[in-house]
Short mmCIF file of C-alpha atoms in Angstrom, two decimals:
data_model
loop_
_atom_site.label_atom_id
_atom_site.label_comp_id
_atom_site.label_asym_id
_atom_site.label_seq_id
_atom_site.Cartn_x
_atom_site.Cartn_y
_atom_site.Cartn_z
CA UNK A 30 114.23 43.69 83.86
CA UNK A 31 112.85 47.37 83.67
CA UNK A 32 115.17 49.84 84.86
CA UNK A 33 114.75 51.69 88.01
CA UNK A 34 113.19 54.83 87.93
CA UNK A 35 112.69 57.84 89.60
CA UNK A 36 108.50 58.20 90.63
CA UNK A 37 107.37 61.13 92.56
CA UNK A 38 104.28 61.00 94.17
CA UNK A 39 102.95 65.10 94.84
CA UNK A 40 99.45 66.66 96.43
CA UNK A 41 97.85 68.71 98.49
CA UNK A 42 99.01 66.80 101.85
CA UNK A 43 100.59 64.01 102.83
CA UNK A 44 100.09 60.47 102.46
CA UNK A 45 98.87 59.53 106.41
CA UNK A 46 98.13 55.55 106.27
CA UNK A 47 96.52 55.66 109.92
CA UNK A 48 94.16 58.07 108.84
CA UNK A 49 92.31 57.35 105.74
CA UNK A 50 92.08 54.55 102.68
CA UNK A 51 93.40 56.40 100.10
CA UNK A 52 96.59 56.98 103.11
CA UNK A 53 96.81 53.39 102.87
CA UNK A 54 96.91 53.13 99.11
CA UNK A 55 99.70 56.19 98.06
CA UNK A 56 101.53 54.53 100.81
CA UNK A 57 101.32 50.89 99.41
CA UNK A 58 101.81 51.72 96.28
CA UNK A 59 104.82 53.93 96.87
CA UNK A 60 105.97 50.74 98.89
CA UNK A 61 105.58 48.60 95.63
CA UNK A 62 107.23 50.61 93.83
CA UNK A 63 110.80 50.94 96.13
CA UNK A 64 110.34 47.08 96.18
CA UNK A 65 110.58 46.83 93.12
CA UNK A 66 113.97 48.80 92.74
CA UNK A 67 112.52 52.43 91.67
CA UNK A 68 113.82 55.74 93.74
CA UNK A 69 110.62 57.23 95.82
CA UNK A 70 110.60 60.71 96.32
CA UNK A 71 106.75 61.84 98.39
CA UNK A 72 105.49 65.97 98.12
CA UNK A 73 102.95 67.85 99.64
CA UNK A 74 101.40 71.26 99.58
CA UNK A 75 101.52 70.80 102.86
CA UNK A 76 103.72 71.53 105.97
CA UNK A 77 105.98 69.19 107.05
CA UNK A 78 103.67 66.81 110.15
CA UNK A 79 103.88 63.59 111.95
CA UNK A 80 103.16 61.99 108.42
CA UNK A 81 105.51 63.71 107.05
CA UNK A 82 108.89 62.90 108.95
CA UNK A 83 106.95 59.18 109.69
CA UNK A 84 107.73 58.93 105.54
CA UNK A 85 111.27 60.08 105.95
CA UNK A 86 111.84 57.89 108.61
CA UNK A 87 110.61 54.89 106.41
CA UNK A 88 113.38 55.91 103.91
CA UNK A 89 111.29 57.10 101.47
CA UNK A 90 113.06 61.07 100.13
CA UNK A 91 110.31 63.34 101.66
CA UNK A 92 109.84 67.37 100.34
CA UNK A 93 107.28 70.63 100.28
CA UNK A 94 106.71 71.28 96.88
CA UNK A 95 104.25 74.82 96.99
CA UNK A 96 101.54 75.28 94.29
CA UNK A 97 102.17 78.27 91.50
CA UNK A 98 105.58 78.97 93.16
CA UNK A 99 107.26 76.96 89.49
CA UNK A 100 111.26 78.00 90.74
CA UNK A 101 110.05 75.72 94.36
CA UNK A 102 108.33 72.59 91.90
CA UNK A 103 110.98 72.66 89.43
CA UNK A 104 113.62 72.16 92.40
CA UNK A 105 112.04 69.89 94.43
CA UNK A 106 111.40 68.00 91.53
CA UNK A 107 114.72 67.86 89.74
CA UNK A 108 116.64 66.25 92.25
CA UNK A 109 115.85 62.92 90.99
CA UNK A 110 114.39 64.24 87.53
CA UNK A 111 111.39 62.39 87.46
CA UNK A 112 110.62 60.12 84.79
CA UNK A 113 106.98 59.52 86.87
CA UNK A 114 104.98 61.80 88.61
CA UNK A 115 101.86 60.82 90.28
CA UNK A 116 99.22 63.21 91.19
CA UNK A 117 97.22 62.56 93.74
CA UNK A 118 93.57 63.21 92.88
CA UNK A 119 93.20 65.78 90.09
CA UNK A 120 93.66 68.76 92.28
CA UNK A 121 97.01 67.60 92.68
CA UNK A 122 97.03 68.01 88.55
CA UNK A 123 95.30 70.57 87.80
CA UNK A 124 98.25 72.40 89.97
CA UNK A 125 100.99 70.22 88.95
CA UNK A 126 100.33 68.74 85.63
CA UNK A 127 101.52 72.19 83.00
CA UNK A 128 104.33 72.55 85.66
CA UNK A 129 105.58 69.11 85.20
CA UNK A 130 104.93 69.20 81.06
CA UNK A 131 107.21 72.51 81.40
CA UNK A 132 110.33 71.40 82.91
CA UNK A 133 109.99 67.09 82.72
CA UNK A 134 108.91 66.66 79.14
CA UNK A 135 109.63 63.42 79.03
CA UNK A 136 108.47 62.57 82.41
CA UNK A 137 105.34 60.08 81.98
CA UNK A 138 102.06 62.24 84.12
CA UNK A 139 99.70 59.45 86.48
CA UNK A 140 96.42 60.26 87.51
CA UNK A 141 95.60 59.04 90.51
CA UNK A 142 91.56 59.61 91.10
CA UNK A 143 90.81 57.58 94.11
CA UNK A 144 87.14 58.36 94.26
CA UNK A 145 85.35 59.05 91.39
CA UNK A 146 85.31 62.93 93.21
CA UNK A 147 82.71 64.92 90.92
CA UNK A 148 80.19 61.33 91.12
CA UNK A 149 80.33 61.87 95.39
CA UNK A 150 79.87 65.40 95.00
CA UNK A 151 77.05 64.81 92.82
CA UNK A 152 75.02 62.22 95.66
CA UNK A 153 76.06 64.88 97.95
CA UNK A 154 73.95 67.47 96.17
CA UNK A 155 71.48 64.54 95.44
CA UNK A 156 71.15 63.90 99.23
CA UNK A 157 70.95 67.18 100.57
CA UNK A 158 68.31 68.00 98.59
CA UNK A 159 66.31 65.56 100.17
CA UNK A 160 66.81 62.64 97.87
CA UNK A 161 66.10 58.64 99.10
CA UNK A 162 68.84 56.42 99.58
CA UNK A 163 68.51 54.63 95.96
CA UNK A 164 67.66 58.28 94.08
CA UNK A 165 71.09 59.37 95.59
CA UNK A 166 72.90 56.50 94.58
CA UNK A 167 71.57 57.10 91.26
CA UNK A 168 72.47 60.43 90.53
CA UNK A 169 75.42 60.55 88.34
CA UNK A 170 77.22 64.04 87.35
CA UNK A 171 76.20 64.62 82.92
CA UNK A 172 78.29 66.33 81.05
CA UNK A 173 77.54 69.49 81.39
CA UNK A 174 78.58 69.35 85.52
CA UNK A 175 81.55 71.04 86.41
CA UNK A 176 83.49 69.42 89.09
CA UNK A 177 82.92 66.26 86.37
CA UNK A 178 84.33 68.37 83.26
CA UNK A 179 87.55 69.19 85.03
CA UNK A 180 88.23 65.83 86.25
CA UNK A 181 87.68 64.32 83.19
CA UNK A 182 89.70 67.10 82.23
CA UNK A 183 92.56 66.50 84.08
CA UNK A 184 92.38 62.66 83.22
CA UNK A 185 91.89 63.63 79.88
CA UNK A 186 95.59 64.91 79.67
CA UNK A 187 97.24 62.90 82.37
CA UNK A 188 99.31 59.70 80.26
CA UNK A 189 97.75 57.04 82.74
CA UNK A 190 94.38 57.52 84.89
CA UNK A 191 94.00 54.96 88.87
CA UNK A 192 91.55 54.80 89.04
CA UNK A 193 90.39 52.26 92.67
CA UNK A 194 86.99 51.50 91.73
CA UNK A 195 85.74 48.86 88.96
CA UNK A 196 82.21 50.56 88.99
CA UNK A 197 83.87 53.52 88.36
CA UNK A 198 86.28 52.46 85.17
CA UNK A 199 83.26 51.62 83.48
CA UNK A 200 81.77 54.50 84.37
CA UNK A 201 84.63 56.19 83.36
CA UNK A 202 85.48 54.87 79.88
CA UNK A 203 81.61 53.64 78.95
CA UNK A 204 79.45 57.07 79.58
CA UNK A 205 82.08 59.96 80.08
CA UNK A 206 84.18 58.61 77.13
CA UNK A 207 87.63 58.22 78.75
CA UNK A 208 90.39 55.65 76.98
CA UNK A 209 90.12 52.35 78.07
CA UNK A 210 93.92 51.50 77.46
CA UNK A 211 94.58 54.71 79.35
CA UNK A 212 92.33 53.35 82.10
CA UNK A 213 94.65 51.30 84.59
CA UNK A 214 91.95 49.50 87.65
CA UNK A 215 94.10 49.91 91.30
CA UNK A 216 92.27 48.96 93.99
CA UNK A 217 93.21 48.04 97.14
CA UNK A 218 96.79 45.71 97.89
CA UNK A 219 95.88 44.19 101.57
CA UNK A 220 98.30 41.23 102.11
CA UNK A 221 96.41 39.67 104.15
CA UNK A 222 93.46 38.12 105.81
CA UNK A 223 94.11 38.09 109.75
CA UNK A 224 94.59 34.83 111.29
CA UNK A 225 91.51 32.75 111.97
CA UNK A 226 89.56 33.57 109.50
CA UNK A 227 90.62 31.89 106.55
CA UNK A 228 91.03 28.22 107.33
CA UNK A 229 89.12 28.06 110.79
CA UNK A 230 86.94 25.01 111.79
CA UNK A 231 82.86 25.37 113.28
CA UNK A 232 84.19 25.45 116.74
CA UNK A 233 86.79 28.32 115.84
CA UNK A 234 84.35 30.42 114.67
CA UNK A 235 81.66 29.56 117.26
CA UNK A 236 84.24 30.87 119.68
CA UNK A 237 85.33 34.20 117.08
CA UNK A 238 81.80 34.99 117.02
CA UNK A 239 80.98 34.40 121.17
CA UNK A 240 84.76 36.35 121.68
CA UNK A 241 82.85 39.59 120.08
CA UNK A 242 80.59 41.90 121.27
CA UNK A 243 78.39 45.25 119.66
CA UNK A 244 79.20 46.84 116.50
CA UNK A 245 81.96 49.16 115.27
CA UNK A 246 82.93 51.91 112.79
CA UNK A 247 85.61 53.85 111.53
CA UNK A 248 86.60 56.54 109.09
CA UNK A 249 88.42 59.60 108.83
CA UNK A 250 86.69 62.49 109.96
CA UNK A 251 87.47 64.83 107.85
CA UNK A 252 85.74 62.95 104.64
CA UNK A 253 82.25 64.66 105.06
CA UNK A 254 80.92 60.81 104.20
CA UNK A 255 81.66 59.47 107.01
CA UNK A 256 80.98 62.48 109.33
CA UNK A 257 76.92 62.38 108.00
CA UNK A 258 77.59 58.26 108.65
CA UNK A 259 78.16 58.46 112.25
CA UNK A 260 75.17 61.32 112.95
CA UNK A 261 72.57 58.63 110.77
CA UNK A 262 73.81 56.23 113.32
CA UNK A 263 73.52 58.19 116.08
CA UNK A 264 69.93 59.77 115.53
CA UNK A 265 68.27 56.89 113.64
CA UNK A 266 69.83 54.03 113.42
CA UNK A 267 70.93 53.29 116.60
CA UNK A 268 67.67 53.78 118.91
CA UNK A 269 65.77 50.46 116.86
CA UNK A 270 69.34 49.00 117.47
CA UNK A 271 69.68 49.79 121.43
CA UNK A 272 65.06 48.36 121.30
CA UNK A 273 65.53 45.41 120.50
CA UNK A 274 69.31 44.96 122.45
CA UNK A 275 69.68 46.64 125.06
CA UNK A 276 73.10 46.65 126.23
CA UNK A 277 75.31 46.75 122.99
CA UNK A 278 77.50 48.89 122.45
CA UNK A 279 78.33 51.14 119.26
CA UNK A 280 82.31 51.99 119.20
CA UNK A 281 83.08 54.35 117.14
CA UNK A 282 86.71 55.17 115.78
CA UNK A 283 87.99 57.77 113.35
CA UNK A 284 91.33 60.48 112.79
CA UNK A 285 90.27 64.59 113.87
CA UNK A 286 87.01 64.36 114.84
CA UNK A 287 85.73 66.79 115.38
CA UNK A 288 82.61 69.03 117.67
CA UNK A 289 79.60 67.38 114.94
CA UNK A 290 81.36 64.35 115.82
CA UNK A 291 81.89 64.41 119.98
CA UNK A 292 78.36 65.25 120.88
CA UNK A 293 76.84 61.93 119.84
CA UNK A 294 79.88 60.39 122.58
CA UNK A 295 76.27 59.06 124.86
CA UNK A 296 78.00 56.05 127.47
CA UNK A 297 74.42 56.16 129.36
CA UNK A 298 72.80 54.88 125.61
CA UNK A 299 76.14 52.69 124.87
CA UNK A 300 77.65 54.85 121.98
CA UNK A 301 81.53 56.23 122.22
CA UNK A 302 82.91 58.86 119.99
CA UNK A 303 86.82 56.91 120.81
CA UNK A 304 88.96 58.58 118.47
CA UNK A 305 91.57 57.34 116.14
CA UNK A 306 92.48 53.89 116.48
CA UNK A 307 96.14 53.14 117.79
CA UNK A 308 95.79 49.47 116.65
CA UNK A 309 92.73 49.22 113.85
CA UNK A 310 92.83 45.33 114.48
CA UNK A 311 91.75 45.60 118.10
CA UNK A 312 88.37 47.96 117.08
CA UNK A 313 87.78 45.54 114.30
CA UNK A 314 88.31 41.94 116.14
CA UNK A 315 86.66 43.17 119.40
CA UNK A 316 83.09 44.39 117.51
CA UNK A 317 80.45 41.52 116.62
CA UNK A 318 79.43 43.62 112.90
CA UNK A 319 80.92 46.77 111.32
CA UNK A 320 78.43 49.74 110.50
CA UNK A 321 78.75 51.71 107.17
CA UNK A 322 75.19 53.71 106.51
CA UNK A 323 77.29 55.87 104.09
CA UNK A 324 73.98 57.88 102.36
CA UNK A 325 76.63 59.28 100.02
CA UNK A 326 80.05 59.06 98.77
CA UNK A 327 82.48 57.69 96.10
CA UNK A 328 84.84 54.69 95.67
CA UNK A 329 85.27 51.85 97.00
CA UNK A 330 85.51 51.82 101.28
CA UNK A 331 88.71 51.15 103.85
CA UNK A 332 86.76 50.30 106.17
CA UNK A 333 84.48 47.65 104.48
CA UNK A 334 88.06 45.85 103.72
CA UNK A 335 89.83 45.92 106.89
CA UNK A 336 86.52 44.55 108.78
CA UNK A 337 86.62 41.74 106.36
CA UNK A 338 90.42 41.00 106.69
CA UNK A 339 89.84 40.97 110.55
CA UNK A 340 86.47 38.71 109.84
CA UNK A 341 83.93 41.08 111.11
CA UNK A 342 80.75 41.14 108.99
CA UNK A 343 80.17 44.32 107.33
CA UNK A 344 76.07 46.31 107.63
CA UNK A 345 76.21 48.90 104.92
CA UNK A 346 74.43 50.73 101.86
CA UNK A 347 74.46 50.40 98.80
CA UNK A 348 77.01 53.78 98.30
CA UNK A 349 79.08 51.40 101.01
CA UNK A 350 78.93 47.94 98.81
CA UNK A 351 80.06 49.49 95.47
CA UNK A 352 82.61 48.33 94.08
CA UNK A 353 82.70 45.08 95.98
CA UNK A 354 79.65 42.61 94.53
CA UNK A 355 81.48 39.82 92.92
CA UNK A 356 80.95 40.32 89.57
CA UNK A 357 79.03 43.73 89.36
CA UNK A 358 80.46 46.43 87.51
CA UNK A 359 77.26 48.64 87.48
CA UNK A 360 75.82 50.89 89.11
CA UNK A 361 73.33 49.58 91.90
CA UNK A 362 69.94 49.74 91.09
CA UNK A 363 66.74 48.78 92.83
CA UNK A 364 65.76 45.73 90.78
CA UNK A 365 69.70 44.69 91.41
CA UNK A 366 69.89 40.78 93.38
CA UNK A 367 70.11 41.40 97.05
CA UNK A 368 73.42 42.31 98.46
CA UNK A 369 73.35 39.81 101.73
CA UNK A 370 74.64 36.66 102.94
CA UNK A 371 72.97 34.32 101.13
CA UNK A 372 74.00 35.49 98.19
CA UNK A 373 77.74 35.95 98.74
CA UNK A 374 78.76 39.51 99.84
CA UNK A 375 80.67 39.38 104.05
CA UNK A 376 77.26 40.63 104.94
CA UNK A 377 74.25 43.16 104.16
CA UNK A 378 75.32 45.68 100.95
CA UNK A 379 71.68 47.38 100.55
CA UNK A 380 70.28 48.99 103.23
CA UNK A 381 68.61 51.77 102.38
CA UNK A 382 66.93 52.79 105.35
CA UNK A 383 67.13 53.11 109.38
CA UNK A 384 64.92 50.01 109.62
CA UNK A 385 67.22 47.67 106.90
CA UNK A 386 70.39 48.99 108.35
CA UNK A 387 68.70 47.89 112.47
CA UNK A 388 67.26 45.26 111.59
CA UNK A 389 70.84 43.60 109.28
CA UNK A 390 72.69 44.90 112.84
CA UNK A 391 70.99 42.45 114.91
CA UNK A 392 71.05 39.63 112.09
CA UNK A 393 74.16 39.51 112.91
CA UNK A 394 75.34 40.10 114.87
CA UNK A 395 72.17 37.65 117.18
CA UNK A 396 73.02 34.60 114.38
CA UNK A 397 75.35 32.72 114.27
CA UNK A 398 74.81 30.72 110.98
CA UNK A 399 73.97 34.14 109.05
CA UNK A 400 77.07 35.27 111.56
CA UNK A 401 79.85 32.61 109.31
CA UNK A 402 78.55 32.93 106.30
CA UNK A 403 79.51 36.74 106.63
CA UNK A 404 82.39 36.32 107.46
CA UNK A 405 83.42 33.17 105.28
CA UNK A 406 82.24 35.51 102.07
CA UNK A 407 83.99 38.66 102.78
CA UNK A 408 87.27 36.94 102.62
CA UNK A 409 86.56 35.33 99.84
CA UNK A 410 85.90 38.10 98.11
CA UNK A 411 88.87 39.90 99.85
CA UNK A 412 90.87 36.88 98.32
CA UNK A 413 89.36 37.37 94.82
CA UNK A 414 89.20 40.62 93.70
CA UNK A 415 91.72 42.78 96.70
CA UNK A 416 94.63 40.85 97.29
CA UNK A 417 98.18 42.70 97.42
CA UNK A 418 100.22 40.27 95.45
CA UNK A 419 97.26 40.10 92.24
CA UNK A 420 96.15 44.09 92.14
CA UNK A 421 99.34 45.09 92.98
CA UNK A 422 102.15 44.09 90.14
CA UNK A 423 99.84 44.57 87.64
CA UNK A 424 99.63 48.71 88.41
CA UNK A 425 103.50 48.86 88.06
CA UNK A 426 103.12 47.15 85.00
CA UNK A 427 101.27 49.64 83.74
CA UNK A 428 103.59 52.03 85.18
CA UNK A 429 106.76 50.92 84.11
CA UNK A 430 105.39 49.56 80.63
CA UNK A 431 103.92 53.20 80.38
CA UNK A 432 107.30 55.23 80.57
CA UNK A 433 109.34 52.56 77.50
CA UNK A 434 105.64 53.52 75.66
CA UNK A 435 105.49 56.88 76.08
CA UNK A 436 105.68 58.42 72.77
CA UNK A 437 104.48 56.04 70.84
CA UNK A 438 101.15 56.59 73.27
CA UNK A 439 101.08 60.35 73.42
CA UNK A 440 101.26 60.27 69.13
CA UNK A 441 98.23 58.71 69.59
CA UNK A 442 97.12 60.75 71.60
CA UNK A 443 94.47 63.16 69.57
CA UNK A 444 91.94 64.14 72.55
CA UNK A 445 94.63 64.82 75.44
CA UNK A 446 97.29 66.55 73.15
CA UNK A 447 94.59 68.80 72.06
CA UNK A 448 94.62 70.24 75.73
CA UNK A 449 97.77 71.75 75.64
CA UNK A 450 97.48 73.95 73.10
CA UNK A 451 97.78 77.87 74.38
CA UNK A 452 94.14 78.35 74.02
CA UNK A 453 92.59 75.56 76.72
CA UNK A 454 96.02 75.77 78.84
CA UNK A 455 94.52 77.25 81.59
CA UNK A 456 96.22 76.04 84.77
CA UNK A 457 99.65 76.63 83.84
CA UNK A 458 98.71 80.36 83.27
CA UNK A 459 96.00 79.98 86.07
CA UNK A 460 98.97 78.97 88.50
CA UNK A 461 101.78 81.00 86.56
CA UNK A 462 98.78 84.54 88.07
CA UNK A 463 98.77 83.19 90.87
CA UNK A 464 102.60 83.34 91.59
CA UNK A 465 102.88 86.69 90.12
CA UNK A 466 99.65 88.13 91.83
CA UNK A 467 101.56 87.06 95.21
CA UNK A 468 105.22 86.82 94.91
CA UNK A 469 105.42 89.48 91.69
CA UNK A 470 107.69 86.96 90.37
CA UNK A 471 107.01 84.52 86.82
CA UNK A 472 109.09 81.15 87.05
#
């Protein structure tokens, strides 16, 4: 068996398992590494809060690591002499990667992208510029895009890059030129499908369908695509649904609700802003369909997988269904095959207008046969793509193997090593300049 490693996760914020899909992935990976016998520390720039307290209560070493503070970062990481440092998104690698290389040169540097931020930003720009839904999905950054340059630079400097979405991984390798052997698919790690979703007979499925009512959506409101999705639901989709289903209700759950979201709370129209769900399964086991009309974004949507885990079919856009369609490893186009229950998906995943979303929502809510097929498809996709027992060991094997082969990896990494030549080490010197300006010290 591999030797016990010291693994440090570092980011700007503390990972929150109950606040975002990204937090779910990070905490799951930290737990799995510890279960494999490795020591795990979690560091963040943010002040300690309930999220850090929860991590400490679970037994993780938890420490603050202020950005642009060489001594404090060195001391926080040095307590465990890390063999592996996992950066939570490229912003963390920019802030800490050069410091880690300087102070712990043999530590394997792993970038967890979570999603391709440059892709999400490009799509958001397209949406803000008035692009159609189809045009937004097709909007991808080219080599001149500054956000993509930063993200690719971060990935190239790192020894391993974790990509959540297989569609994004393929794009990064084939279009952006990242070396495929340095990329690792690290999708979601769901432990199981909820009881009653798999293996139920028709009577049990019918009872589940009849017991459920209305619609739900979930997602942290720190994430702009979720805020826009709720606005789109309230302003354009919900009136169409209520015209067909006057008694229907829409339950909106998410951490960190703000005034922009809360203004859509309209009980008389059956539209409720509920805030954070203490137990996610409660709304997901009560609704008959999940509505997630995301108009921009990137990566795999945790709300889609959570819904399928609890037997809830989904209505979403090509943005929302990206990387969850069996056998498809490329971006959606208008010429793509339909993403529907009849083609093997867990709901309707290619809606591009408010009318599309409303019609699909009504079809799932009112048609048992369509709903039953969607529920079964969602469970099948989960089993084939997103289960913990299949996905997690592959990721941990890559990390462990990287520690053993780090010399060979770096000796053959001409592009990555060239970025550390002194004229290209701007992230290190920028960090030191900020420290000197703010503290008068250069560590």
